[in-house]
Amino acid sequence: MAPSRRRGASKAAAAAAAARRQWKVGDLVLAKVKGFPAWPATVSEPEKWGYSADWKKVLVYFFGTQQM
C-alpha cells in the first residue's frame, strides 16, 4: 500500500497541513466558496467585524465585491 494510503497517515498529514496553514491578518489569499471560483481576498480579524474567533475558520475580505 502506498505510504499516503496507510491508516493514520491522514491524521499526520492533516496536522502537518494545519501547521503550514498559519495565516496572518493582512495575508493575501485565494479564497474558495462552494459554487464560485477562487477569488482574491485578504485575511481579516473576526473581532473587527463582530464575529467570534474560531481556530477552524479564517475570515477573509474579498477584493472587488467587498463581501466577507
N, CA, C and O atoms as a GROMACS GRO file, in nm:
protein
  272
    1MET      N    1   0.085  -0.117   0.000
    1MET     CA    2   0.000   0.000   0.000
    1MET      C    3   0.090   0.124   0.000
    1MET      O    4   0.193   0.126   0.067
    2ALA      N    5   0.051   0.225  -0.074
    2ALA     CA    6   0.130   0.346  -0.083
    2ALA      C    7   0.137   0.415   0.053
    2ALA      O    8   0.043   0.407   0.131
    3PRO      N    9   0.248   0.483   0.082
    3PRO     CA   10   0.263   0.547   0.214
    3PRO      C   11   0.151   0.645   0.246
    3PRO      O   12   0.111   0.655   0.362
    4SER      N   13   0.100   0.716   0.148
    4SER     CA   14  -0.004   0.813   0.175
    4SER      C   15  -0.140   0.747   0.200
    4SER      O   16  -0.234   0.814   0.243
    5ARG      N   17  -0.152   0.618   0.173
    5ARG     CA   18  -0.279   0.548   0.189
    5ARG      C   19  -0.287   0.467   0.318
    5ARG      O   20  -0.389   0.404   0.345
    6ARG      N   21  -0.178   0.468   0.397
    6ARG     CA   22  -0.178   0.392   0.521
    6ARG      C   23  -0.272   0.454   0.622
    6ARG      O   24  -0.298   0.574   0.620
    7ARG      N   25  -0.325   0.370   0.711
    7ARG     CA   26  -0.411   0.420   0.817
    7ARG      C   27  -0.330   0.510   0.909
    7ARG      O   28  -0.215   0.481   0.941
    8GLY      N   29  -0.392   0.618   0.950
    8GLY     CA   30  -0.323   0.711   1.039
    8GLY      C   31  -0.241   0.814   0.965
    8GLY      O   32  -0.206   0.918   1.022
    9ALA      N   33  -0.210   0.789   0.840
    9ALA     CA   34  -0.131   0.884   0.763
    9ALA      C   35  -0.209   1.013   0.739
    9ALA      O   36  -0.151   1.121   0.733
   10SER      N   37  -0.340   1.002   0.726
   10SER     CA   38  -0.420   1.122   0.700
   10SER      C   39  -0.419   1.216   0.821
   10SER      O   40  -0.419   1.338   0.804
   11LYS      N   41  -0.417   1.161   0.941
   11LYS     CA   42  -0.412   1.246   1.061
   11LYS      C   43  -0.280   1.319   1.068
   11LYS      O   44  -0.276   1.437   1.102
   12ALA      N   45  -0.172   1.251   1.036
   12ALA     CA   46  -0.040   1.313   1.038
   12ALA      C   47  -0.031   1.418   0.928
   12ALA      O   48   0.025   1.526   0.950
   13ALA      N   49  -0.085   1.388   0.812
   13ALA     CA   50  -0.083   1.484   0.701
   13ALA      C   51  -0.168   1.606   0.734
   13ALA      O   52  -0.130   1.718   0.702
   14ALA      N   53  -0.282   1.584   0.798
   14ALA     CA   54  -0.370   1.695   0.836
   14ALA      C   55  -0.301   1.784   0.939
   14ALA      O   56  -0.312   1.906   0.933
   15ALA      N   57  -0.230   1.724   1.034
   15ALA     CA   58  -0.159   1.802   1.134
   15ALA      C   59  -0.046   1.883   1.071
   15ALA      O   60  -0.024   1.998   1.107
   16ALA      N   61   0.024   1.823   0.976
   16ALA     CA   62   0.131   1.893   0.907
   16ALA      C   63   0.075   2.008   0.824
   16ALA      O   64   0.133   2.116   0.820
   17ALA      N   65  -0.037   1.985   0.758
   17ALA     CA   66  -0.101   2.090   0.677
   17ALA      C   67  -0.149   2.203   0.766
   17ALA      O   68  -0.136   2.320   0.730
   18ALA      N   69  -0.204   2.170   0.881
   18ALA     CA   70  -0.253   2.273   0.974
   18ALA      C   71  -0.137   2.358   1.025
   18ALA      O   72  -0.152   2.478   1.045
   19ALA      N   73  -0.023   2.295   1.046
   19ALA     CA   74   0.094   2.370   1.093
   19ALA      C   75   0.142   2.469   0.987
   19ALA      O   76   0.188   2.578   1.019
   20ARG      N   77   0.130   2.429   0.858
   20ARG     CA   78   0.171   2.518   0.750
   20ARG      C   79   0.068   2.628   0.725
   20ARG      O   80   0.102   2.732   0.669
   21ARG      N   81  -0.055   2.608   0.766
   21ARG     CA   82  -0.166   2.698   0.736
   21ARG      C   83  -0.186   2.802   0.845
   21ARG      O   84  -0.297   2.816   0.896
   22GLN      N   85  -0.084   2.873   0.880
   22GLN     CA   86  -0.099   2.974   0.984
   22GLN      C   87  -0.098   3.111   0.917
   22GLN      O   88   0.006   3.176   0.905
   23TRP      N   89  -0.216   3.154   0.875
   23TRP     CA   90  -0.228   3.281   0.808
   23TRP      C   91  -0.226   3.394   0.909
   23TRP      O   92  -0.267   3.377   1.024
   24LYS      N   93  -0.178   3.507   0.864
   24LYS     CA   94  -0.173   3.626   0.948
   24LYS      C   95  -0.268   3.729   0.891
   24LYS      O   96  -0.298   3.728   0.771
   25VAL      N   97  -0.317   3.817   0.976
   25VAL     CA   98  -0.405   3.925   0.932
   25VAL      C   99  -0.332   4.006   0.826
   25VAL      O  100  -0.217   4.047   0.846
   26GLY      N  101  -0.399   4.029   0.714
   26GLY     CA  102  -0.340   4.105   0.604
   26GLY      C  103  -0.282   4.019   0.494
   26GLY      O  104  -0.249   4.071   0.388
   27ASP      N  105  -0.267   3.888   0.517
   27ASP     CA  106  -0.215   3.800   0.413
   27ASP      C  107  -0.310   3.796   0.294
   27ASP      O  108  -0.432   3.797   0.311
   28LEU      N  109  -0.254   3.792   0.175
   28LEU     CA  110  -0.334   3.780   0.054
   28LEU      C  111  -0.356   3.632   0.025
   28LEU      O  112  -0.261   3.553   0.028
   29VAL      N  113  -0.480   3.593  -0.004
   29VAL     CA  114  -0.513   3.453  -0.029
   29VAL      C  115  -0.609   3.443  -0.147
   29VAL      O  116  -0.671   3.543  -0.186
   30LEU      N  117  -0.621   3.324  -0.202
   30LEU     CA  118  -0.727   3.293  -0.297
   30LEU      C  119  -0.830   3.211  -0.218
   30LEU      O  120  -0.803   3.097  -0.182
   31ALA      N  121  -0.944   3.269  -0.192
   31ALA     CA  122  -1.047   3.204  -0.111
   31ALA      C  123  -1.150   3.138  -0.202
   31ALA      O  124  -1.184   3.192  -0.307
   32LYS      N  125  -1.198   3.022  -0.161
   32LYS     CA  126  -1.295   2.945  -0.240
   32LYS      C  127  -1.422   2.928  -0.160
   32LYS      O  128  -1.419   2.887  -0.044
   33VAL      N  129  -1.535   2.960  -0.221
   33VAL     CA  130  -1.667   2.938  -0.164
   33VAL      C  131  -1.740   2.842  -0.257
   33VAL      O  132  -1.733   2.855  -0.379
   34LYS      N  133  -1.808   2.745  -0.199
   34LYS     CA  134  -1.877   2.644  -0.279
   34LYS      C  135  -1.967   2.709  -0.384
   34LYS      O  136  -2.047   2.797  -0.353
   35GLY      N  137  -1.952   2.665  -0.508
   35GLY     CA  138  -2.033   2.716  -0.617
   35GLY      C  139  -1.973   2.836  -0.689
   35GLY      O  140  -2.030   2.884  -0.787
   36PHE      N  141  -1.859   2.885  -0.642
   36PHE     CA  142  -1.794   3.001  -0.702
   36PHE      C  143  -1.647   2.970  -0.725
   36PHE      O  144  -1.591   2.886  -0.655
   37PRO      N  145  -1.583   3.038  -0.821
   37PRO     CA  146  -1.440   3.015  -0.842
   37PRO      C  147  -1.358   3.080  -0.729
   37PRO      O  148  -1.409   3.164  -0.655
   38ALA      N  149  -1.233   3.040  -0.718
   38ALA     CA  150  -1.144   3.102  -0.619
   38ALA      C  151  -1.132   3.250  -0.652
   38ALA      O  152  -1.126   3.288  -0.770
   39TRP      N  153  -1.127   3.334  -0.549
   39TRP     CA  154  -1.126   3.478  -0.568
   39TRP      C  155  -1.025   3.539  -0.473
   39TRP      O  156  -1.012   3.493  -0.360
   40PRO      N  157  -0.952   3.643  -0.516
   40PRO     CA  158  -0.853   3.705  -0.427
   40PRO      C  159  -0.921   3.771  -0.306
   40PRO      O  160  -1.026   3.834  -0.318
   41ALA      N  161  -0.857   3.753  -0.191
   41ALA     CA  162  -0.910   3.809  -0.067
   41ALA      C  163  -0.795   3.837   0.027
   41ALA      O  164  -0.681   3.797   0.001
   42THR      N  165  -0.824   3.906   0.134
   42THR     CA  166  -0.726   3.933   0.238
   42THR      C  167  -0.779   3.879   0.371
   42THR      O  168  -0.899   3.887   0.397
   43VAL      N  169  -0.690   3.825   0.454
   43VAL     CA  170  -0.730   3.772   0.584
   43VAL      C  171  -0.760   3.889   0.676
   43VAL      O  172  -0.684   3.986   0.682
   44SER      N  173  -0.872   3.881   0.746
   44SER     CA  174  -0.916   3.988   0.834
   44SER      C  175  -0.934   3.937   0.976
   44SER      O  176  -0.933   3.816   1.000
   45GLU      N  177  -0.950   4.028   1.071
   45GLU     CA  178  -0.972   3.993   1.211
   45GLU      C  179  -1.121   3.974   1.236
   45GLU      O  180  -1.199   4.065   1.208
   46PRO      N  181  -1.163   3.858   1.288
   46PRO     CA  182  -1.306   3.836   1.314
   46PRO      C  183  -1.364   3.935   1.414
   46PRO      O  184  -1.478   3.979   1.400
   47GLU      N  185  -1.285   3.970   1.516
   47GLU     CA  186  -1.334   4.062   1.619
   47GLU      C  187  -1.364   4.200   1.562
   47GLU      O  188  -1.453   4.270   1.611
   48LYS      N  189  -1.292   4.239   1.459
   48LYS     CA  190  -1.312   4.370   1.395
   48LYS      C  191  -1.451   4.381   1.333
   48LYS      O  192  -1.509   4.489   1.325
   49TRP      N  193  -1.505   4.266   1.290
   49TRP     CA  194  -1.634   4.263   1.222
   49TRP      C  195  -1.746   4.210   1.311
   49TRP      O  196  -1.859   4.191   1.264
   50GLY      N  197  -1.717   4.185   1.438
   50GLY     CA  198  -1.821   4.140   1.530
   50GLY      C  199  -1.841   3.989   1.533
   50GLY      O  200  -1.944   3.942   1.582
   51TYR      N  201  -1.745   3.913   1.483
   51TYR     CA  202  -1.752   3.767   1.485
   51TYR      C  203  -1.661   3.714   1.594
   51TYR      O  204  -1.562   3.778   1.630
   52SER      N  205  -1.694   3.596   1.646
   52SER     CA  206  -1.605   3.534   1.743
   52SER      C  207  -1.495   3.457   1.669
   52SER      O  208  -1.517   3.408   1.558
   53ALA      N  209  -1.378   3.448   1.731
   53ALA     CA  210  -1.265   3.378   1.670
   53ALA      C  211  -1.289   3.227   1.674
   53ALA      O  212  -1.333   3.174   1.776
   54ASP      N  213  -1.260   3.158   1.564
   54ASP     CA  214  -1.273   3.014   1.554
   54ASP      C  215  -1.147   2.962   1.487
   54ASP      O  216  -1.118   3.001   1.373
   55TRP      N  217  -1.071   2.876   1.554
   55TRP     CA  218  -0.943   2.830   1.502
   55TRP      C  219  -0.958   2.744   1.377
   55TRP      O  220  -0.860   2.721   1.306
   56LYS      N  221  -1.080   2.695   1.349
   56LYS     CA  222  -1.102   2.613   1.230
   56LYS      C  223  -1.133   2.696   1.106
   56LYS      O  224  -1.131   2.645   0.994
   57LYS      N  225  -1.163   2.824   1.126
   57LYS     CA  226  -1.204   2.910   1.014
   57LYS      C  227  -1.117   3.034   1.005
   57LYS      O  228  -1.056   3.077   1.103
   58VAL      N  229  -1.111   3.090   0.885
   58VAL     CA  230  -1.036   3.213   0.861
   58VAL      C  231  -1.132   3.311   0.796
   58VAL      O  232  -1.194   3.281   0.694
   59LEU      N  233  -1.146   3.430   0.855
   59LEU     CA  234  -1.234   3.533   0.799
   59LEU      C  235  -1.157   3.608   0.692
   59LEU      O  236  -1.047   3.658   0.717
   60VAL      N  237  -1.214   3.617   0.573
   60VAL     CA  238  -1.149   3.688   0.463
   60VAL      C  239  -1.240   3.797   0.410
   60VAL      O  240  -1.362   3.789   0.424
   61TYR      N  241  -1.180   3.897   0.350
   61TYR     CA  242  -1.250   4.008   0.287
   61TYR      C  243  -1.218   4.001   0.138
   61TYR      O  244  -1.102   4.018   0.099
   62PHE      N  245  -1.319   3.977   0.055
   62PHE     CA  246  -1.298   3.958  -0.088
   62PHE      C  247  -1.275   4.090  -0.160
   62PHE      O  248  -1.345   4.188  -0.135
   63PHE      N  249  -1.176   4.092  -0.250
   63PHE     CA  250  -1.149   4.210  -0.332
   63PHE      C  251  -1.254   4.222  -0.441
   63PHE      O  252  -1.300   4.121  -0.494
   64GLY      N  253  -1.292   4.341  -0.474
   64GLY     CA  254  -1.385   4.366  -0.582
   64GLY      C  255  -1.532   4.355  -0.541
   64GLY      O  256  -1.616   4.428  -0.594
   65THR      N  257  -1.563   4.267  -0.448
   65THR     CA  258  -1.702   4.251  -0.407
   65THR      C  259  -1.729   4.312  -0.271
   65THR      O  260  -1.845   4.336  -0.235
   66GLN      N  261  -1.625   4.339  -0.194
   66GLN     CA  262  -1.634   4.391  -0.058
   66GLN      C  263  -1.724   4.308   0.031
   66GLN      O  264  -1.796   4.361   0.115
   67GLN      N  265  -1.721   4.176   0.012
   67GLN     CA  266  -1.800   4.084   0.094
   67GLN      C  267  -1.708   3.999   0.180
   67GLN      O  268  -1.591   3.980   0.148
   68MET      N  269  -1.765   3.948   0.290
   68MET     CA  270  -1.690   3.858   0.377
   68MET      C  271  -1.746   3.720   0.366
   68MET      O  272  -1.698   3.627   0.432
   0.00000   0.00000   0.00000
